[in-house]
PDB file of C-alpha atoms in Angstrom:
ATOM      1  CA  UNK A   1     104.112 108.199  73.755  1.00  0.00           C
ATOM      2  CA  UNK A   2     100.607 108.641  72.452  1.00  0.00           C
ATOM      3  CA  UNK A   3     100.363 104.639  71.291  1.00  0.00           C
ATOM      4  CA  UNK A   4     101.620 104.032  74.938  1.00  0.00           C
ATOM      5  CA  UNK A   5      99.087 105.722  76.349  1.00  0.00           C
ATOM      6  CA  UNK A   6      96.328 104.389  73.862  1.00  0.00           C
ATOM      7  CA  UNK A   7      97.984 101.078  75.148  1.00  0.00           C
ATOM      8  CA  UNK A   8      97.271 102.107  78.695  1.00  0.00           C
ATOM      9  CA  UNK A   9      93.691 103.237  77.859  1.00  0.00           C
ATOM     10  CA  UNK A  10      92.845  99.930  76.374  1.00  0.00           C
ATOM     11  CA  UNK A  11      94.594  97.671  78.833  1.00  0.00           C
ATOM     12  CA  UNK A  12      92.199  99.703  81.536  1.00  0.00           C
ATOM     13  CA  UNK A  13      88.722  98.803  80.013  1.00  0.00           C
ATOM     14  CA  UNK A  14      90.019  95.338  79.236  1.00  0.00           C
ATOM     15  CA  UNK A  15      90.645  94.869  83.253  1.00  0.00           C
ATOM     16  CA  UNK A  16      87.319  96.184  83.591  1.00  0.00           C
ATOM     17  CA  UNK A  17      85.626  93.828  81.187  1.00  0.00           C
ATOM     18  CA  UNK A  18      87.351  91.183  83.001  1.00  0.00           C
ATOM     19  CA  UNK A  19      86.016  92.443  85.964  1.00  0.00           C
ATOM     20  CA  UNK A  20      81.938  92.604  84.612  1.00  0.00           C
ATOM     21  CA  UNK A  21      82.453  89.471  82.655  1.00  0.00           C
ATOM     22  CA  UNK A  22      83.704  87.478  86.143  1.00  0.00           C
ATOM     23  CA  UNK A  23      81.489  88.798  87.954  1.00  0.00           C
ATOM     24  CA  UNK A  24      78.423  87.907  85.561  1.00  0.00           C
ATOM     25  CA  UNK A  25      79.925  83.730  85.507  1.00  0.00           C
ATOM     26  CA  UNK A  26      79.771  84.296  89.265  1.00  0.00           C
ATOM     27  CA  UNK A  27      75.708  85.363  89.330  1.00  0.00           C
ATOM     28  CA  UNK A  28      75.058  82.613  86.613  1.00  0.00           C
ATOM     29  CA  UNK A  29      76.967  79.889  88.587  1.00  0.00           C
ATOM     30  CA  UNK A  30      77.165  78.217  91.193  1.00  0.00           C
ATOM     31  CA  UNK A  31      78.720  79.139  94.584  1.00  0.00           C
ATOM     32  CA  UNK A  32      80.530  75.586  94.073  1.00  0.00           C
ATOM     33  CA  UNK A  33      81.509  76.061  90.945  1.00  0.00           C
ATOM     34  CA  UNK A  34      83.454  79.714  91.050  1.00  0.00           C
ATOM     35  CA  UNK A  35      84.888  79.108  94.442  1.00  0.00           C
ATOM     36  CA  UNK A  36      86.660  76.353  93.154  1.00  0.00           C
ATOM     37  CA  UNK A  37      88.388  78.367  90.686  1.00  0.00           C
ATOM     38  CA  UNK A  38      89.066  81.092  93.045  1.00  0.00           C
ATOM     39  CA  UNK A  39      90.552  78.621  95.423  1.00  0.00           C
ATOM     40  CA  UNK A  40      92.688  77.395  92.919  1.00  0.00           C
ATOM     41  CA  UNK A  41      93.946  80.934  92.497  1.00  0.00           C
ATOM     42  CA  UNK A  42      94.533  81.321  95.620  1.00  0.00           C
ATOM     43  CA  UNK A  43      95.874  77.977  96.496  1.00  0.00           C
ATOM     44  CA  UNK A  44      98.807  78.197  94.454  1.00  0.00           C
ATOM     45  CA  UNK A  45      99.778  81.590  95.949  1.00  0.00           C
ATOM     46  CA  UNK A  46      99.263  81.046  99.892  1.00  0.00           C
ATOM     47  CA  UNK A  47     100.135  77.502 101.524  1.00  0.00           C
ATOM     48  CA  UNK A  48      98.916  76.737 104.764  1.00  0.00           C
TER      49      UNK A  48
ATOM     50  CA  UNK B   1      69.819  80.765  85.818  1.00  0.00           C
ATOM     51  CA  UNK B   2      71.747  78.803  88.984  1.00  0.00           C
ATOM     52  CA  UNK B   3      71.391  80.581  92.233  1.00  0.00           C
ATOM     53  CA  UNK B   4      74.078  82.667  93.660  1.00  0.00           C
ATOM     54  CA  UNK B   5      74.324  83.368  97.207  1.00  0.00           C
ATOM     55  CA  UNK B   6      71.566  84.084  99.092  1.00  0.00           C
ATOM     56  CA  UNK B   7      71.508  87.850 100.069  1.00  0.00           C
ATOM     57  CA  UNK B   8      68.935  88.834 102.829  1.00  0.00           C
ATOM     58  CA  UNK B   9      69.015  92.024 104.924  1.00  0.00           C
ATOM     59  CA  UNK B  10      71.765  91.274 107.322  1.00  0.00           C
ATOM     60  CA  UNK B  11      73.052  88.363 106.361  1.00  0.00           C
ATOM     61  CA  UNK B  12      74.467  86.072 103.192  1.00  0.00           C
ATOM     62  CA  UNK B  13      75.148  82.874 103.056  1.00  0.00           C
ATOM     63  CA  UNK B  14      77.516  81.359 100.380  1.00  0.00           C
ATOM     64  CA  UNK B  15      78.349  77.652  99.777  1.00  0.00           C
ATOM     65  CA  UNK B  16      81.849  78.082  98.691  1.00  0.00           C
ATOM     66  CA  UNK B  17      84.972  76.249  98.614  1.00  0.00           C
ATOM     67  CA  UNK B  18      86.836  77.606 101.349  1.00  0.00           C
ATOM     68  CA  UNK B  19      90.339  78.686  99.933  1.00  0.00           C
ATOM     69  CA  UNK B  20      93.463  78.771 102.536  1.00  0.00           C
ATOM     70  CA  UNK B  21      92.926  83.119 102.920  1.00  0.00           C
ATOM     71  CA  UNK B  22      89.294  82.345 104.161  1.00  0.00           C
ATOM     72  CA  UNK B  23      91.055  79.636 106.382  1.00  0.00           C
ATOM     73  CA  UNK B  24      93.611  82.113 107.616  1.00  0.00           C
ATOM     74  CA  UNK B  25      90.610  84.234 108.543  1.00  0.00           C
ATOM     75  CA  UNK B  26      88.372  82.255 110.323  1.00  0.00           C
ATOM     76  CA  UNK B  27      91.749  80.275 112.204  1.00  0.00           C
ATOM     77  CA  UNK B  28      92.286  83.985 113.904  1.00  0.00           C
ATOM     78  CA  UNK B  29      88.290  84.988 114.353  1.00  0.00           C
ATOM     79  CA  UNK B  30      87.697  81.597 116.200  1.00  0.00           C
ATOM     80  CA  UNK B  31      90.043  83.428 118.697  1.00  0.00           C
ATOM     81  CA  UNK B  32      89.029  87.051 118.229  1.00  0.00           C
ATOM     82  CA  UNK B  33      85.520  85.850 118.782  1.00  0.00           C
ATOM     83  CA  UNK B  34      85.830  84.297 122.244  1.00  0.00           C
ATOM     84  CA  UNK B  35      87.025  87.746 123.686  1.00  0.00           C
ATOM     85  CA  UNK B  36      85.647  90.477 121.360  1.00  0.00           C
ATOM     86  CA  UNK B  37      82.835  91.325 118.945  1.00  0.00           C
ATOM     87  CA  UNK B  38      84.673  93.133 115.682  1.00  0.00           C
ATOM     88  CA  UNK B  39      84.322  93.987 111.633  1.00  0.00           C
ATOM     89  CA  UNK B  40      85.854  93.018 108.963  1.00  0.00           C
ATOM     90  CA  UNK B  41      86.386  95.230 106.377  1.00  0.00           C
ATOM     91  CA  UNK B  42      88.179  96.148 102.944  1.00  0.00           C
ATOM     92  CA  UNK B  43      90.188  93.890 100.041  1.00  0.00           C
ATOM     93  CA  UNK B  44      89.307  90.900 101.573  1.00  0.00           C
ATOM     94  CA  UNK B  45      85.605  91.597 101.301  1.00  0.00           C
ATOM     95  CA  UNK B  46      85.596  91.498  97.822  1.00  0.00           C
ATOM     96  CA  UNK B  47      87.864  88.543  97.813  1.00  0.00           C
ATOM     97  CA  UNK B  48      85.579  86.397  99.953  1.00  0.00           C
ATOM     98  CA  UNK B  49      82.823  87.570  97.669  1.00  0.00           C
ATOM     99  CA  UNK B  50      84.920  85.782  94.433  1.00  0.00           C
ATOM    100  CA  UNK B  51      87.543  88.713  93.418  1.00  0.00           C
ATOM    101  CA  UNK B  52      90.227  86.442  91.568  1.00  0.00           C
ATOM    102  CA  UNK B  53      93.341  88.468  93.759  1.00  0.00           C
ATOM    103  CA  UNK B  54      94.676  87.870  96.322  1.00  0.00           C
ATOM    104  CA  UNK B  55      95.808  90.366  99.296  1.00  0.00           C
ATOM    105  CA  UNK B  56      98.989  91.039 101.702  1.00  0.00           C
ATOM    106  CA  UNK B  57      96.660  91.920 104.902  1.00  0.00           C
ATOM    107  CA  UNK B  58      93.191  91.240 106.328  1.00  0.00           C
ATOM    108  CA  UNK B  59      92.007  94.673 107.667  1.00  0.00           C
ATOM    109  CA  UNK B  60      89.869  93.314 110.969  1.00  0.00           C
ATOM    110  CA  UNK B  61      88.353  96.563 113.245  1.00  0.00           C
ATOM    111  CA  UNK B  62      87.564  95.494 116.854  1.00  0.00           C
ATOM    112  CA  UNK B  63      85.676  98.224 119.467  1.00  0.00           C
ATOM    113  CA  UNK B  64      88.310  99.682 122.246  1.00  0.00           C
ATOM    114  CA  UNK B  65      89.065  97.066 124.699  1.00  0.00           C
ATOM    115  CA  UNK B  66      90.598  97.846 128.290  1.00  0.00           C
ATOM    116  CA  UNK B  67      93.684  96.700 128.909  1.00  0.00           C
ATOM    117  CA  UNK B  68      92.722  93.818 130.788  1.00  0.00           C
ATOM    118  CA  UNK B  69      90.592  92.841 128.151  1.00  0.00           C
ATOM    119  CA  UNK B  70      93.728  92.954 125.331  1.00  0.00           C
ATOM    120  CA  UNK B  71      95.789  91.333 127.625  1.00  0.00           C
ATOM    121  CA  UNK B  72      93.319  88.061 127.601  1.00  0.00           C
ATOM    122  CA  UNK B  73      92.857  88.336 124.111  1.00  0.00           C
ATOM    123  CA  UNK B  74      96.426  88.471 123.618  1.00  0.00           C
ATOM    124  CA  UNK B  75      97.384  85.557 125.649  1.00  0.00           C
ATOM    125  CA  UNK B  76      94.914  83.731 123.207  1.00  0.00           C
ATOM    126  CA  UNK B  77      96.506  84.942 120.178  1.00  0.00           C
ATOM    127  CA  UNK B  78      99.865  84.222 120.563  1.00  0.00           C
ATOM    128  CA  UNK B  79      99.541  80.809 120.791  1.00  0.00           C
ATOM    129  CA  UNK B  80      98.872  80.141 117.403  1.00  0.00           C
ATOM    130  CA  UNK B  81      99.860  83.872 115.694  1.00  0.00           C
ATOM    131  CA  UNK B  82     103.066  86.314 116.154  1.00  0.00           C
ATOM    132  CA  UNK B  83     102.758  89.746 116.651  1.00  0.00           C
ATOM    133  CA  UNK B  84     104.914  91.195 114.092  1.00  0.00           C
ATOM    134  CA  UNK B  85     105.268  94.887 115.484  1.00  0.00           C
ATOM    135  CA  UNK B  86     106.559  93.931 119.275  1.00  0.00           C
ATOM    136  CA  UNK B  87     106.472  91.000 121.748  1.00  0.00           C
ATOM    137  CA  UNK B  88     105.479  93.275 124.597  1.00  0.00           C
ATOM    138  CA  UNK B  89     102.053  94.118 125.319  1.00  0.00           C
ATOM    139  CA  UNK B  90     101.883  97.911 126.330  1.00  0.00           C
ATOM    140  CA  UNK B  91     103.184  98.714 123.337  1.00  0.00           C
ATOM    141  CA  UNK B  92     100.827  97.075 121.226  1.00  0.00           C
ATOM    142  CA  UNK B  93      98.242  98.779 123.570  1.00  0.00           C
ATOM    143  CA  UNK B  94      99.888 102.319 123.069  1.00  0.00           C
ATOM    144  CA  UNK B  95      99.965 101.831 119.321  1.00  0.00           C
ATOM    145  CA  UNK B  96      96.365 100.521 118.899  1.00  0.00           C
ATOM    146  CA  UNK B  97      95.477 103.276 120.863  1.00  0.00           C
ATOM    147  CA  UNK B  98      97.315 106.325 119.188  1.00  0.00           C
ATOM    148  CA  UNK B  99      94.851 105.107 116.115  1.00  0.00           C
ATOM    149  CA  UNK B 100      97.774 102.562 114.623  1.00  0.00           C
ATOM    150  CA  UNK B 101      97.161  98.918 113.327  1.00  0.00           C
ATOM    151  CA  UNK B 102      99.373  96.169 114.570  1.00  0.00           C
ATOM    152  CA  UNK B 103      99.823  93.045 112.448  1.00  0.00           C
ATOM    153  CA  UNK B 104      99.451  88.987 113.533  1.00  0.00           C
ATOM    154  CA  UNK B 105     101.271  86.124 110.982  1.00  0.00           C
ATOM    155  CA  UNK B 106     100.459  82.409 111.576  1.00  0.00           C
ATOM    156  CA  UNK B 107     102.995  81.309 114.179  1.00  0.00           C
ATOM    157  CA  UNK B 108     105.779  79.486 112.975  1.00  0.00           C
ATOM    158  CA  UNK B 109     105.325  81.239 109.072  1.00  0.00           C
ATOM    159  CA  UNK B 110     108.138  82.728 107.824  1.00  0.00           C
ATOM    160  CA  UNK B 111     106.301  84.711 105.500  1.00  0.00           C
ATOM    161  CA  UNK B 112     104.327  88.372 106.203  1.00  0.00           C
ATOM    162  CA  UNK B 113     102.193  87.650 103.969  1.00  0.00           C
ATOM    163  CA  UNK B 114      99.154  87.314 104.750  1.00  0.00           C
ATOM    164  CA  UNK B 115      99.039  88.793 107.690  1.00  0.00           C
ATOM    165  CA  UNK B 116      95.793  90.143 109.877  1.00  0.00           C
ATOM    166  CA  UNK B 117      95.716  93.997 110.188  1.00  0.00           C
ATOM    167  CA  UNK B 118      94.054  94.950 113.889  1.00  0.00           C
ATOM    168  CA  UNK B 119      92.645  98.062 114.728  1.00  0.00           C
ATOM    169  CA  UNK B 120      90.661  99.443 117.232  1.00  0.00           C
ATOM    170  CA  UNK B 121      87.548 101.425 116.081  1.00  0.00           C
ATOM    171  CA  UNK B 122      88.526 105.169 116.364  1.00  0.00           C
ATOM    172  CA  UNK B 123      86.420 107.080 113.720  1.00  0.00           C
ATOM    173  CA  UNK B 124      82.777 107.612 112.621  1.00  0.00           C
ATOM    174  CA  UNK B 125      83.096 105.564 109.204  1.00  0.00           C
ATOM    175  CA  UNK B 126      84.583 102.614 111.234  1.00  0.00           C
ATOM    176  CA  UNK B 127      81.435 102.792 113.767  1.00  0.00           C
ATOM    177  CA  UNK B 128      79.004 103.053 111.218  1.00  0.00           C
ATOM    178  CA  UNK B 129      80.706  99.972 109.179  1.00  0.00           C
ATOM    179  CA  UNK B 130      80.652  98.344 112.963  1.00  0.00           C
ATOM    180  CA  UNK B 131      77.285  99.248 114.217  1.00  0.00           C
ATOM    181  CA  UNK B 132      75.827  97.829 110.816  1.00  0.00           C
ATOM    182  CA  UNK B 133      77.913  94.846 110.179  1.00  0.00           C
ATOM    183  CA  UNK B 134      76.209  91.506 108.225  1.00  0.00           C
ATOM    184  CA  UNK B 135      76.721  88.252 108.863  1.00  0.00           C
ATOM    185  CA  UNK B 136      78.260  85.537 106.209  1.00  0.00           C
ATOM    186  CA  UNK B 137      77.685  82.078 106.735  1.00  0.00           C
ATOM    187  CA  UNK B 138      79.680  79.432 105.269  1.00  0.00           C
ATOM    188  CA  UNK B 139      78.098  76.306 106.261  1.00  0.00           C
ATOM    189  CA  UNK B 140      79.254  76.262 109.856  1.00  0.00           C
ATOM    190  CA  UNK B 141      81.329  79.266 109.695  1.00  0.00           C
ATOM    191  CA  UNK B 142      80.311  82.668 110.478  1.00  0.00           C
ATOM    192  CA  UNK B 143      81.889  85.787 109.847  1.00  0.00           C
ATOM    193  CA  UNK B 144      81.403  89.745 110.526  1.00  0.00           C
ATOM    194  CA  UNK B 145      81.885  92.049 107.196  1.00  0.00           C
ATOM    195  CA  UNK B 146      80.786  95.840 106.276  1.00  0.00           C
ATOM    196  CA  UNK B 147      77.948  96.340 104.721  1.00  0.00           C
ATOM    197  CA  UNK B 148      78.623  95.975 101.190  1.00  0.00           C
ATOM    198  CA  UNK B 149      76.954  99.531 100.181  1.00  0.00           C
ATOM    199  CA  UNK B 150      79.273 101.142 102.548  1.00  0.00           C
ATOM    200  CA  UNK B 151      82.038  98.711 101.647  1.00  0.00           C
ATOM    201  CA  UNK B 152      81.323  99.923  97.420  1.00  0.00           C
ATOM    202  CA  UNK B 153      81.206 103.784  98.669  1.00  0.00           C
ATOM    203  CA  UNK B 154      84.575 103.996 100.932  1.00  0.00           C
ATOM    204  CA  UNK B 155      86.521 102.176  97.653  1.00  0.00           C
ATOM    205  CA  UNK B 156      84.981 104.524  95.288  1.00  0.00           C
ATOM    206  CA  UNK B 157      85.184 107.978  97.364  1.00  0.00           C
ATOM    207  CA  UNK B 158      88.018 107.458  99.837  1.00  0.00           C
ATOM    208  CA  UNK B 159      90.938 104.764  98.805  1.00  0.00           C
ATOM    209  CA  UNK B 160      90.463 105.394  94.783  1.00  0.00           C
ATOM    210  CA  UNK B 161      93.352 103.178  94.123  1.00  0.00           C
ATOM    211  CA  UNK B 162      93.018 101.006  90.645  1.00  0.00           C
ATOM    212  CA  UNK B 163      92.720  97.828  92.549  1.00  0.00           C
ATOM    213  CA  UNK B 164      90.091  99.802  95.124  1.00  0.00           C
ATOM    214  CA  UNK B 165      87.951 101.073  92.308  1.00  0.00           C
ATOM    215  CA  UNK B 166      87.778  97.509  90.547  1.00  0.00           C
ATOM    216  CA  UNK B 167      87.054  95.817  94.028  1.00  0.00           C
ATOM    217  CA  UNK B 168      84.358  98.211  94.184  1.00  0.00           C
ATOM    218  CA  UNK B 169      82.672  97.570  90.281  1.00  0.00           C
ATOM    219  CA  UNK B 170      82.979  93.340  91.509  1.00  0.00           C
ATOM    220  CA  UNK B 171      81.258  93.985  93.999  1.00  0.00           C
ATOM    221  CA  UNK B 172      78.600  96.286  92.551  1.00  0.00           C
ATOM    222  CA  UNK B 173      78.289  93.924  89.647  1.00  0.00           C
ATOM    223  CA  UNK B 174      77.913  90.492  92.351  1.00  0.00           C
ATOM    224  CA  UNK B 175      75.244  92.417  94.095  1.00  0.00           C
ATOM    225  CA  UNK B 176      73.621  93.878  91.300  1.00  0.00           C
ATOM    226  CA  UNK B 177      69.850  94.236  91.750  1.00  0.00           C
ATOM    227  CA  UNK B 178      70.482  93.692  95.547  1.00  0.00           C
ATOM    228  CA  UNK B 179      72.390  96.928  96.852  1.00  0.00           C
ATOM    229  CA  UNK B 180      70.202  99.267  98.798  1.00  0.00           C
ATOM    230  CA  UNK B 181      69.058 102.475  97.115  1.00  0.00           C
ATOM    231  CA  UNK B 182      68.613 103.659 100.417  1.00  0.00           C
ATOM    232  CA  UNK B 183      72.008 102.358 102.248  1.00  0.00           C
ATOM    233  CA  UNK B 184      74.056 103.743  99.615  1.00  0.00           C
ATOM    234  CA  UNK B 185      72.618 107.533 100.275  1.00  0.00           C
ATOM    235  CA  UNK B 186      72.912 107.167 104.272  1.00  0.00           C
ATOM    236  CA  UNK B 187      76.727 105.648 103.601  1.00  0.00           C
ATOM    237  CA  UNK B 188      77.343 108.325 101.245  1.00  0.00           C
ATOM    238  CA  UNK B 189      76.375 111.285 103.094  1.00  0.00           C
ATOM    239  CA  UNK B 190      78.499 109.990 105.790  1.00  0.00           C
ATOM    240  CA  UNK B 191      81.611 109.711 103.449  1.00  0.00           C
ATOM    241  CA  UNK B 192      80.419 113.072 101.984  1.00  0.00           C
ATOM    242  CA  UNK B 193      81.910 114.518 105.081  1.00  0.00           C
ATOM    243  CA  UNK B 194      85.108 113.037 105.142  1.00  0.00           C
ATOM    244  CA  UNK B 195      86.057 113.839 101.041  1.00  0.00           C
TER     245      UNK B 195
END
C-alpha cells in the first residue's frame, strides 16, 4: 500500500512538472507554434 | 525569447491556431452576441489559453434576460444548436431562473460532448467575473472571458478538483509576471466570503 501511495505521490508532481514545463514552451514560443500542437490535441478528439 | 500573447489591462490578443472547441465557441457567441452581452468562464479558459485537455462543457454566464428577450435569443439558437434539457421554452426559462444551467449541442451532433453550459448570472462571484470581463482577440474574433486573477482564485479556493488546481498553476505559470498583485487581493476577499 505504501509503494502505491509513493506511486501516487510521484505520479502527482510529475503532472505538475508537466504542467510548469508546458507552460514555460508556451511563454518561449510562439502563439503559432503551441496552438498548433494544442489543435492537434484537440483535433483528434472533437470533429466538427 | 519569442513573444507570447500580448497581455494589456483588459484585453489579450493571441495569434493562435484556432482548434474545432474554439470553433464550437465562437459558432454559438456569433449568436449569443447579437441578443446578449455575457462571460465566459472556467475549463475552457485555461484551454483557450494552451491547456493540452480537452473539456465536456463550455460554462458561458449571460445577465437575466426577460422573457421576451430569451425567447429571441432562442429562436436564434435553435437553428444551428439543440437544447438538450427540453424543446419548450418556459421551461428552459423556469430552470435558468431557479439558478440551473441548461445545455446547447451543435444541431444535427449526435454527441453531448461538447456541449455549451448557459446560465444566467445569479450570484456576487458571477457579477464580479461579469462586471470585469477582458476581451481576447483572435485576429477577427473576439471573445468575453473572466479575469484571469479571479479565474486562478475560484479554481484554487472554490472547485479544488485535481484538474481545477492544475488549470489554475497553467494559468498562473502563462501569466507569470503579468497577474495583478492587486486583482488577486480584491478577487480573493470576495471568495474569502464564500469558503
Amino acid at each position: 500500500m505504501s509503494s502505491l501511495k509513493e506511486e501516487l505521490k510521484i505520479n502527482n508532481q510529475d503532472r505538475i512538472w508537466f504542467v510548469k514545463y508546458w507552460a514555460k514552451y508556451m511563454r518561449t514560443h510562439s502563439d503559432k507554434d503551441w496552438s498548433k500542437q494544442q489543435k492537434y490535441f484537440i483535433d483528434s478528439l472533437i470533429k466538427r | 525569447m519569442v513573444k507570447i500573447m500580448k497581455f494589456k489591462d483588459n484585453e489579450i490578443i493571441i495569434e493562435k491556431y484556432l482548434n474545432n472547441l474554439d470553433k464550437f465557441v465562437l459558432d454559438f457567441l456569433k449568436i449569443l452576441e447579437k441578443h446578449s452581452d455575457y462571460v465566459i468562464v472556467s475549463g475552457y479558459v485555461s484551454i483557450l489559453f494552451g491547456r493540452t485537455r480537452t473539456t465536456e462543457d463550455i460554462d458561458i454566464l449571460v445577465p437575466e434576460l426577460l422573457i421576451e428577450r430569451f425567447k429571441e435569443l432562442y429562436k436564434d439558437i435553435k437553428a444551428k444548436f439543440t437544447c438538450i434539457n427540453s424543446s419548450n421554452i418556459n421551461e428552459l426559462f423556469d430552470l435558468l431562473n431557479t439558478k440551473h444551467p441548461i445545455r446547447f449541442i451543435k444541431k444535427g451532433n449526435k454527441d453531448f460532448a461538447p456541449n455549451i453550459e448557459f446560465k444566467f448570472i445569479k450570484n456576487e462571484i458571477s457579477h464580479e467575473t461579469f462586471k470585469n470581463r477582458i476581451k481576447v482577440k483572435m485576429g477577427k474574433n473576439i471573445m468575453f472571458i473572466s479575469p484571469i486573477e479571479l479565474q486562478i482564485l475560484y479554481k484554487e479556493e472554490i472547485l479544488k478538483d485535481r484538474k481545477d488546481l492544475e488549470d489554475a498553476l497553467h494559468l498562473r505559470e502563462v501569466f507569470k509576471n503579468k497577474l495583478k498583485k492587486e486583482k488577486l487581493k480584491y478577487y480573493k476577499s470576495i471568495i474569502d466570503k464564500y469558503v
